[in-house]
Coordinates of C-alpha atoms in Angstrom, one line a residue:
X129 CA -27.9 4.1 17.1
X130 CA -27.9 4.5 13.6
X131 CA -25.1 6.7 13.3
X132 CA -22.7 4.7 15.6
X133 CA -23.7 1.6 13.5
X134 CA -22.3 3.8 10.5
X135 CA -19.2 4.5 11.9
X136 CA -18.1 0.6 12.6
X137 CA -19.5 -0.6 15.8
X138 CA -20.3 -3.6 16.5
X139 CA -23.8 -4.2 18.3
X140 CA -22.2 -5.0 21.7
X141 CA -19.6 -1.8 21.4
X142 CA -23.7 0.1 20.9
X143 CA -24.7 -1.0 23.4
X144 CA -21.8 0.0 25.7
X145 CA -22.0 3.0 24.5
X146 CA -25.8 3.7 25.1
X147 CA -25.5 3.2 28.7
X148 CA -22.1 4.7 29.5
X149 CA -23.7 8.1 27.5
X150 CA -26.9 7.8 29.5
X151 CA -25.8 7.0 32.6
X152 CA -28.8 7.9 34.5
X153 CA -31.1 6.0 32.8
X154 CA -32.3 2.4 32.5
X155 CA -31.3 1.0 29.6
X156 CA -33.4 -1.8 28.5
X157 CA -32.3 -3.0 25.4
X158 CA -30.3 -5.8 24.9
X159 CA -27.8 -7.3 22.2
X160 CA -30.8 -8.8 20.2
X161 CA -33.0 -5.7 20.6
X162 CA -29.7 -3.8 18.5
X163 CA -29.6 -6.3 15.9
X164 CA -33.6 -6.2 15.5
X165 CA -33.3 -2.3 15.1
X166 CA -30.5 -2.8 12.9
X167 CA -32.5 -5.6 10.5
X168 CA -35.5 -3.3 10.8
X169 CA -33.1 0.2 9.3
X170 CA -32.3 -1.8 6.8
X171 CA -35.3 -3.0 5.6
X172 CA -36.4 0.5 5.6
X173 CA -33.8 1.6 3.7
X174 CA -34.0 -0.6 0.5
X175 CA -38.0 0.7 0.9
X176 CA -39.1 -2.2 -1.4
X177 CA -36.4 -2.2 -4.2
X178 CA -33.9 -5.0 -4.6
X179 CA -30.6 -4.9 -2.8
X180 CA -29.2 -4.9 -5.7
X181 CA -30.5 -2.0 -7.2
X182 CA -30.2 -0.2 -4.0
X183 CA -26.3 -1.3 -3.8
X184 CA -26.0 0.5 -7.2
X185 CA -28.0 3.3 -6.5
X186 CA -25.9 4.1 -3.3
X187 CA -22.7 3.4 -5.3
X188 CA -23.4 5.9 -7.7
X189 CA -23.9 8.8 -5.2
X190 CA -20.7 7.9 -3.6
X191 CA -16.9 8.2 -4.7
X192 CA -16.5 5.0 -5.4
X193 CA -15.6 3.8 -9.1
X194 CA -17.9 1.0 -9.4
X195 CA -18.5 -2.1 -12.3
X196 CA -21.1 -4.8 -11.0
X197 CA -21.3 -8.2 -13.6
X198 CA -24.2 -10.2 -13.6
X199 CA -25.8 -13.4 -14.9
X200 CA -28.8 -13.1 -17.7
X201 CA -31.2 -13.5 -14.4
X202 CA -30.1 -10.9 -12.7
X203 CA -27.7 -12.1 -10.1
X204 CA -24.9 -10.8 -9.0
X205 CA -21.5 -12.3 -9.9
X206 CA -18.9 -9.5 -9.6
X207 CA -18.6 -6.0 -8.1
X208 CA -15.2 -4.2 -8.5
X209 CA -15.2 -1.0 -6.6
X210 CA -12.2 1.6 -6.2
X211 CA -12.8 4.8 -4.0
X212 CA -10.9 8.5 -4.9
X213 CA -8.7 8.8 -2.1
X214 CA -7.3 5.1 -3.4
X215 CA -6.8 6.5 -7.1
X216 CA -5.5 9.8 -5.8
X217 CA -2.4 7.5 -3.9
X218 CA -2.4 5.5 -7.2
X219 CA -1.4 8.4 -9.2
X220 CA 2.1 8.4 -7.1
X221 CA 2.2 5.1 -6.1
X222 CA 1.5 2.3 -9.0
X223 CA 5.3 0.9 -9.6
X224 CA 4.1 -2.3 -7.4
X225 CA 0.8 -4.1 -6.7
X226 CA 0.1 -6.8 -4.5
X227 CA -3.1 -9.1 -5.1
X228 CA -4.7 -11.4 -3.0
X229 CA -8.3 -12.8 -2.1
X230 CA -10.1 -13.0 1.3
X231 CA -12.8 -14.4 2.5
X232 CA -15.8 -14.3 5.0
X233 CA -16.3 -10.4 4.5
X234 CA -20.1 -10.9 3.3
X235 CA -23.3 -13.2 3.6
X236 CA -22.9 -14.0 -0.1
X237 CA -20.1 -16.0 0.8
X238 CA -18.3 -14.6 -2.4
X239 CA -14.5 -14.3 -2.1
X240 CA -13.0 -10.6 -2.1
X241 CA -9.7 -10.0 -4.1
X242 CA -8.0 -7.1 -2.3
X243 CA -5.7 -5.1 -4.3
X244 CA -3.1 -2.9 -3.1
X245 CA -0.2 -0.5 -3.4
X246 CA 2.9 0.6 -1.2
X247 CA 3.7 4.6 -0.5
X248 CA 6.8 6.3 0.0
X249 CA 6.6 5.4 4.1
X250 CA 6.6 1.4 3.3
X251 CA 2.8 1.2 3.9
X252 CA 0.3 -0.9 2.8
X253 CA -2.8 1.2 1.3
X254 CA -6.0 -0.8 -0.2
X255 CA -6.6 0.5 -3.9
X256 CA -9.7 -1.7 -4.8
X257 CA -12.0 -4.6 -4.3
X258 CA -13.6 -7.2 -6.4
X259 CA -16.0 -9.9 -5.0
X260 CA -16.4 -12.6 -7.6
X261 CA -18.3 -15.5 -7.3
X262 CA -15.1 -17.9 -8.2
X263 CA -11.6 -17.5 -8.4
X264 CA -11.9 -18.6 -12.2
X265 CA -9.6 -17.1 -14.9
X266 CA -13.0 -15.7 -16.3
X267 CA -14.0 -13.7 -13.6
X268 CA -9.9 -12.7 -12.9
X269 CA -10.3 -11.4 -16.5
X270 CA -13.5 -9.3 -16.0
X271 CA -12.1 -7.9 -12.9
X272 CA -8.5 -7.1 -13.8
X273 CA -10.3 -5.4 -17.1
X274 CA -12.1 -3.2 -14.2
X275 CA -8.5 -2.4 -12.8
X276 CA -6.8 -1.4 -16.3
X277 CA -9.7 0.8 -17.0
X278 CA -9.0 2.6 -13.6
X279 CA -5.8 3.2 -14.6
X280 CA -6.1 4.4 -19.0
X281 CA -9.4 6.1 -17.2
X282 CA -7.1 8.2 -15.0
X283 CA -3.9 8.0 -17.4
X284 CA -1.8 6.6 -14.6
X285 CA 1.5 4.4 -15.9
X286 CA 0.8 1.0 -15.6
X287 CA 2.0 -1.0 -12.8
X288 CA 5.9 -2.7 -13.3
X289 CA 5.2 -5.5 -10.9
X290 CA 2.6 -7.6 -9.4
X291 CA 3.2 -9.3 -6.5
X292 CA 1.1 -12.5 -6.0
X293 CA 0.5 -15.8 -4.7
X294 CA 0.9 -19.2 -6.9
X295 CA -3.2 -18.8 -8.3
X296 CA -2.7 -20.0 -11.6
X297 CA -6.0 -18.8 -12.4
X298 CA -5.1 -15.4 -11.8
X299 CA -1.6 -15.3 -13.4
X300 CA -2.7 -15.9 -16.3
X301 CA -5.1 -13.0 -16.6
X302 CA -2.8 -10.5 -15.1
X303 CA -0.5 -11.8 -18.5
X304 CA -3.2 -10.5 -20.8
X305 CA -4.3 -7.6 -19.1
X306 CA -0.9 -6.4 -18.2
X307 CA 1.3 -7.9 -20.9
X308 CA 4.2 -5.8 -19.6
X309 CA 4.2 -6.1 -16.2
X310 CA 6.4 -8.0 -14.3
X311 CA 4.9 -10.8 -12.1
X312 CA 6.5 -12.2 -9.2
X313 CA 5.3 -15.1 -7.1
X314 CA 5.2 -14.6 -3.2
X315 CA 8.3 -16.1 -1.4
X316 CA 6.5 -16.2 1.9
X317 CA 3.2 -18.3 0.1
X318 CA 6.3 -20.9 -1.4
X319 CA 7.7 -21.5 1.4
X320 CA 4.1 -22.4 2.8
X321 CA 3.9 -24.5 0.2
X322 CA 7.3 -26.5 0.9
X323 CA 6.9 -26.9 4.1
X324 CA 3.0 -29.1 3.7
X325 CA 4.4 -31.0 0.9
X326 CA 7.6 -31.8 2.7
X327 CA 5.7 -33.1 5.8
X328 CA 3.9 -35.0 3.1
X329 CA 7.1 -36.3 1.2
X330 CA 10.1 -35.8 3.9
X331 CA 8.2 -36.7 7.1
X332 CA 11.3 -35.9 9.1
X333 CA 11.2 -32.3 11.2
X334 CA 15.1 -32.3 11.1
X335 CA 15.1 -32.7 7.7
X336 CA 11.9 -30.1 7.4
X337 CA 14.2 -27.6 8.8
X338 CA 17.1 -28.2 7.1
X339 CA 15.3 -27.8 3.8
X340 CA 13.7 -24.5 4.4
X341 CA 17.0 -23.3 5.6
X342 CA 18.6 -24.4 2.3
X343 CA 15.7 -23.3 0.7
X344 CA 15.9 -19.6 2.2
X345 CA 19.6 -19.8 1.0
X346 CA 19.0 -21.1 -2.7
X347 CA 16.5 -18.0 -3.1
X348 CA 18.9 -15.5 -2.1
X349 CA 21.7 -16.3 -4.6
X350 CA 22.7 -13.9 -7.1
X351 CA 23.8 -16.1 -9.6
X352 CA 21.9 -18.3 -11.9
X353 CA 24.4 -20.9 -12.6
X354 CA 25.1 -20.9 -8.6
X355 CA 21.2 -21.1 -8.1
X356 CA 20.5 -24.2 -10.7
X357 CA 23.5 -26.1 -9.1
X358 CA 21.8 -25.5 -5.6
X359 CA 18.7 -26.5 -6.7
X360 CA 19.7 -29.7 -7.9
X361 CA 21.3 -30.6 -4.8
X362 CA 18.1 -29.4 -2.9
X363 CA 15.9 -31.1 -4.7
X364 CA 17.7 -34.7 -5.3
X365 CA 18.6 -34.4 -1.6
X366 CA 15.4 -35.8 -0.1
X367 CA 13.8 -38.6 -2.5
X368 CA 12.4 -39.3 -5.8
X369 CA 9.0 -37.9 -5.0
X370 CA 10.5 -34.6 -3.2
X371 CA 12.5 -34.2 -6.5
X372 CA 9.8 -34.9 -9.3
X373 CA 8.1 -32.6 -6.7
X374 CA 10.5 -29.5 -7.0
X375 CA 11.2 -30.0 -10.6
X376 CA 7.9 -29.9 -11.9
X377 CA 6.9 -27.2 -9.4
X378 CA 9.0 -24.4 -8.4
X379 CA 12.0 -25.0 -11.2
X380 CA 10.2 -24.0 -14.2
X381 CA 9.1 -20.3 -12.4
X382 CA 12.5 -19.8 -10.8
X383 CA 12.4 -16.1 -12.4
X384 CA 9.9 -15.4 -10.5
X385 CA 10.8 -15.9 -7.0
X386 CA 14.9 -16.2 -7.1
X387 CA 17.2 -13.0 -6.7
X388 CA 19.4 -14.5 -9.2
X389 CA 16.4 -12.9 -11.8
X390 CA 14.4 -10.4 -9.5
X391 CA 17.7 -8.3 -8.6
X392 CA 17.2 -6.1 -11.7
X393 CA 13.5 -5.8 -11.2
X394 CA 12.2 -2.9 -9.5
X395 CA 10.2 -4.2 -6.4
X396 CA 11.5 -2.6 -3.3
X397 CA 12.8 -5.1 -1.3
X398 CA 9.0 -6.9 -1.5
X399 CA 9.1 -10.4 -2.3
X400 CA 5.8 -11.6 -0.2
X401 CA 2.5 -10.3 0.0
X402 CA 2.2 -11.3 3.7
X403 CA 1.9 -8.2 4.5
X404 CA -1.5 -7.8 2.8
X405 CA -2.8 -10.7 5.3
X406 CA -2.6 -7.0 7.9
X407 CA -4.2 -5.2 5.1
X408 CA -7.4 -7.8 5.2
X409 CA -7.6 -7.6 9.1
X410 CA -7.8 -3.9 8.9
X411 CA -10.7 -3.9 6.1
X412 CA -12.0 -7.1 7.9
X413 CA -12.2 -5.4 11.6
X414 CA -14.4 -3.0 9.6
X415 CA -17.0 -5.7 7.9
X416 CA -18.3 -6.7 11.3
X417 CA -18.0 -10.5 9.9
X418 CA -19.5 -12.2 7.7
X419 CA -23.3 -11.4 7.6
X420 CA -23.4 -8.1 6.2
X421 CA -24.8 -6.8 3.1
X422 CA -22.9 -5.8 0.4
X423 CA -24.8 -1.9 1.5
X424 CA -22.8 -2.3 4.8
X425 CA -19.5 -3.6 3.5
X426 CA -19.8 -0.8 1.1
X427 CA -19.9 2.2 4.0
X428 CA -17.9 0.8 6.1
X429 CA -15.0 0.0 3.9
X430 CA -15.4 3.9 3.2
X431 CA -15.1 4.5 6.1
X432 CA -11.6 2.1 6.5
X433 CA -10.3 3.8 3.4
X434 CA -11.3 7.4 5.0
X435 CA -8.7 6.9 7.8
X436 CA -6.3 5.2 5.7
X437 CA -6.1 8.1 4.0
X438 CA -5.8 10.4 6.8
X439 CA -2.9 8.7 7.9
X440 CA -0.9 8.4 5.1
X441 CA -1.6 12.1 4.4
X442 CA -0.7 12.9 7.8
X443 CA 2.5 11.2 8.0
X444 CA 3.5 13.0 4.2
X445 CA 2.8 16.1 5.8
X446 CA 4.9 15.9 8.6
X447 CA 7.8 14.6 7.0
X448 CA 7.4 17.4 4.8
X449 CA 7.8 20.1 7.6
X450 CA 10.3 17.5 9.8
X451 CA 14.0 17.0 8.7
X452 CA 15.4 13.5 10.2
X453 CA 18.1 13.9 12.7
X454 CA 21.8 12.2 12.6
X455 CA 21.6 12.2 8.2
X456 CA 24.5 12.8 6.7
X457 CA 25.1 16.3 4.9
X458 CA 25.5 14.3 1.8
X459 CA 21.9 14.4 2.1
X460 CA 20.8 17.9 2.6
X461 CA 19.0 18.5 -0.8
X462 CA 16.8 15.3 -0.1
X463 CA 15.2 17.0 3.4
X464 CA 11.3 17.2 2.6
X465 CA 11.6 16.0 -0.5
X466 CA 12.1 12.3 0.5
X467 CA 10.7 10.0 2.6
X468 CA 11.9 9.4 6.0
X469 CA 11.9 5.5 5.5
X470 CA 14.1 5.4 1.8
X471 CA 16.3 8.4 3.6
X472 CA 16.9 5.4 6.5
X473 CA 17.8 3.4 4.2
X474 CA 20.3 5.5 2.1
X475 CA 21.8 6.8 5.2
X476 CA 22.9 2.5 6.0
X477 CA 24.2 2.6 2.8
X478 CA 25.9 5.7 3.1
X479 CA 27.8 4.5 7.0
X480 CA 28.8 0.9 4.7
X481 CA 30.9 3.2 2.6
X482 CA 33.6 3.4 5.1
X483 CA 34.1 -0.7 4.6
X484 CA 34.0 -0.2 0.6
X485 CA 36.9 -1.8 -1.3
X486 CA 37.4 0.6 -3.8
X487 CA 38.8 -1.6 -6.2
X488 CA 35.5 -3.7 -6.3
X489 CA 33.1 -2.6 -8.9
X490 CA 29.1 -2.2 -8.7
X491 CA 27.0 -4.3 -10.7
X492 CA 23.8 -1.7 -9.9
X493 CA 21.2 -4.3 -8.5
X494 CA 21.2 -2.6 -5.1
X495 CA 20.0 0.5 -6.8
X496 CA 17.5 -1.0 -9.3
X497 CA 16.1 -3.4 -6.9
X498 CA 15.3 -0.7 -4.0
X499 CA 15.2 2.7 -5.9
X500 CA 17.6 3.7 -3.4
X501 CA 21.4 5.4 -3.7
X502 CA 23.5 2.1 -3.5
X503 CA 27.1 2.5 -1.1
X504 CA 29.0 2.9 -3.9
X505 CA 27.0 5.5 -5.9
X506 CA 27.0 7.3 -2.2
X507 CA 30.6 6.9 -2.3
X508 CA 31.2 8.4 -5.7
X509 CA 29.1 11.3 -4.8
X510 CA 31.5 11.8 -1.6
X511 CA 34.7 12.1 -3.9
X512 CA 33.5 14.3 -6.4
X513 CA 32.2 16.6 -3.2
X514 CA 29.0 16.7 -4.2
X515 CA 25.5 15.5 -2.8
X516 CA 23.0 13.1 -3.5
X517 CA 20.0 14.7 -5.3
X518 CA 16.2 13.7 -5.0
X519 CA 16.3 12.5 -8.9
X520 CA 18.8 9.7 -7.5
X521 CA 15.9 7.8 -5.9
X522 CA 13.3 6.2 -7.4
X523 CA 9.7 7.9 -8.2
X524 CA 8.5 5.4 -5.6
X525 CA 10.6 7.9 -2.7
X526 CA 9.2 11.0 -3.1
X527 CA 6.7 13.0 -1.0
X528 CA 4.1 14.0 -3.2
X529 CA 1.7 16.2 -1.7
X530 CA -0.8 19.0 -3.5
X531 CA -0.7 22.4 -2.8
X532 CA -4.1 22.9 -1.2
X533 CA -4.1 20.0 1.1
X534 CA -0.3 21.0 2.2
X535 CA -2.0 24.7 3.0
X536 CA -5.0 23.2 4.3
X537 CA -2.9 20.5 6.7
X538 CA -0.3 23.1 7.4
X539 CA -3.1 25.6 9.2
X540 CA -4.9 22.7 10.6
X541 CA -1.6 22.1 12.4
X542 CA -2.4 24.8 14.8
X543 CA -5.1 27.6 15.0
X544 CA -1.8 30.1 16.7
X545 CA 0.1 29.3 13.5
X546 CA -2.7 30.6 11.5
X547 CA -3.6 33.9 13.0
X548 CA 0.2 34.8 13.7
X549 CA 1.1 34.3 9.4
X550 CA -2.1 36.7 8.8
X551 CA -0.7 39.1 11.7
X552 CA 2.5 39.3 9.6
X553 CA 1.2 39.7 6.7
X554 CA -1.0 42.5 7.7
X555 CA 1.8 44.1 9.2
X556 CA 4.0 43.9 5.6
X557 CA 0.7 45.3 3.9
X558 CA 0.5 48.3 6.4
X559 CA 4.5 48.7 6.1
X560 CA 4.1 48.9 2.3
X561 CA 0.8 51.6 2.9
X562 CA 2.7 53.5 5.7
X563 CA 5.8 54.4 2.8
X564 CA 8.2 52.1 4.7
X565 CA 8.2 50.0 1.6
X566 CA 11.8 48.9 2.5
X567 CA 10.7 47.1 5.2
X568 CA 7.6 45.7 3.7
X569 CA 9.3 44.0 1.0
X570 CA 12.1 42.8 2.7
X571 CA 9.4 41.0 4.7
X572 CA 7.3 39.9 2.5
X573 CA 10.8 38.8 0.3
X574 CA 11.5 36.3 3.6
X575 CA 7.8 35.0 4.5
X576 CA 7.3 33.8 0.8
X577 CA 11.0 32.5 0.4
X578 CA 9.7 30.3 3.2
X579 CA 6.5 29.2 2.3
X580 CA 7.8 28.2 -0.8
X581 CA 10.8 26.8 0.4
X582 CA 7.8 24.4 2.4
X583 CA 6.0 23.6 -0.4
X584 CA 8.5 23.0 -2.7

């Protein structure tokens, strides 16, 4: 029982699982006996010390990076924790960084701010966690601190953007922690926003609508001159309060949230951080609600990140060894050397050439917003006859894998695989022994060219 309680079930999935593994047998426990023998491991487990000191003691023979704060009696205010497998995706992936807090993970009814990064593939990963006991510029100091040493620690580049929701609190500690970061405000959370205050202040649904849809307009606008005149006619279009509303508001961050700014900042296309509101569910579904110990968040978030892990590492790896089908040749040096998703991507870009005016000029945003070969760059590579290189995308594309775990992934493919690459190379070895050396280096010459050609 212990050991499926370890691995994220839930008393009633325990249960299940008893009877359907002892079928003939009469189970007599029941969902309270579980929880009882759950209470009961625990107590064991702390054997008399604080939960506190047994939270550290645990954290220190794990891989977790760990910095607890707490009050002069002893009580816990903060614990910022950031696991291995998160820093070793950190080291390829820090351009962008999403924050946002949860709640309800744990019975100390302390909010959890979630950090986390984006790969190559467009996925979420979680990169570290930090319950505080208030969202208070404070405690956003002490724990962003924790973050920044994570990253001079492991002499990783500093993030360019953070991507957060309107939590003034926390802005202004990510501006002295990471002075030269950009900071961008979620659209998504904005628009959240507009649509309470303007049942508050509108109180028409038509008009509701009709807002959001200028709204969702007005935020997509390229120019700043065009953006300010839309604003004003958005914002002086439904009453005095709406207006004073707006103006005090969203106008004075406009640079943080409009295109007509954020098209020269490199962020990927990511302008919410709704997408962390998945990320929580998936750590969430692992916390078994609310009443656990921080011990038991603690595993079982290990256990989250564990399989995060694998996947992402899986899905490198076989984009590695997999070329997409229907890419243009234009984008032959690019095969296993970038990701399947920014590859997509270039390849729309590279079908929109054909409706190019070629007497229209490129302003570059396409390129520095998304790291990825705009149509016309694509097109100028297509005149010269050239190709478009790997160096063409951003950092944030590339598939960046290490030489042991590419072996080690590469054999665990398939046992066959393994035994038939040490067949051949026993058979260039005996070549080589036997005085056909011809043959033995012509072999060996060809099963190297294409390891490397692999790994490369």
């Amino acid at each position: 029982m212990k050991k499926l309680g370890d691995a994220g079930l839930k008393p009633s999935s325990i249960l299940e699982s008893l009877k359907k593994t002892n079928p003939n047998e009469t189970i007599l426990a029941t969902i309270s006996t579980i929880y009882a023998a759950r209470k009961k491991a625990h107590n064991q487990l702390l054997q008399g010390i604080s939960p506190i000191v047994h939270l550290n003691q645990t954290l220190e023979k794990s891989d977790f990076t760990t910095v607890t704060k707490v009050d002069e009696d002893g009580e816990l205010k903060g614990l910022f924790f950031c696991h291995a497998l998160s820093i070793n995706l950190l080291k390829s992936y820090h351009h962008l960084l999403l924050l946002d807090c949860t709640y309800k993970t744990n019975k100390y009814k302390m909010p959890l701010l979630h950090i986390a990064g984006l790969t190559g593939a467009n996925k979420t990963f979680s990169l570290a966690f930090c319950f505080i006991a208030q969202e208070t510029e404070p405690y956003y100091d002490w724990a962003l601190e924790c973050l920044l040493t994570i990253f001079t620690s492991n002499q990783i580049p500093l993030p360019d953007v953070f991507l957060t929701d309107r939590e003034q609190a926390l802005i202004n500690s990510l501006n002295k922690s990471f002075p030269n970061s950009t900071h961008l405000l979620c659209t998504w959370h904005i628009q959240k926003n507009l649509v309470t205050n303007a049942a508050k202040l509108i109180k028409d649904k038509d008009l509701e609508a009709e807002m959001i849809r200028h709204w969702n307009n007005l935020i997509r606008l390229n120019s700043q001159d065009r953006f300010f005149s839309s604003f004003e006619t958005l914002a002086s279009k439904y009453g005095d309060k709406f207006q004073e509303y707006m103006n005090s508001t969203w106008l004075p961050v406009a640079e943080k949230y409009s295109n007509a700014w954020t098209c020269r900042i490199p962020h990927f296309d990511h302008r919410t951080t709704s997408r962390m509101e998945s990320a929580h569910s998936f750590i969430k579904s692992r916390l078994l609600g609310p009443n656990n110990s921080f011990t038991a968040v603690i595993k079982l978030i290990t256990n989250a990140l564990e399989h995060q892990s694998h996947e992402i590492s899986a899905q490198y790896h076989q984009e590695k060894i997999n070329s997409l089908k229907y890419i243009g040749n234009i984008f032959d040096e690019c095969h296993g050397r970038i990701t399947h998703y920014a590859l997509r991507k270039a390849q729309n870009n590279f079908t929109e050439t054909a409706r190019i005016d070629k007497n229209s000029g490129c302003n570059g945003n396409h390129h520095i917003r998304t790291g990825i070969p705009c149509r016309h760059q694509i097109l100028a590579v297509i005149d010269s006859g050239g190709k478009i290189k790997p160096s063409d995308f951003h950092a944030q594309w590339h598939i960046n894998v290490s030489f042991f775990f590419f072996i080690s992934f590469h054999f665990s493919l398939s046992l066959f695989f393994f035994f038939i690459s040490f067949f051949f190379l026993y058979l260039f070895f005996f070549l080589l022994f036997m005085g056909w050396w011809w043959l033995g280096v012509v072999g060996m010459f060809i099963f190297g060219a294409w390891v490397w050609e692999s790994l490369v």
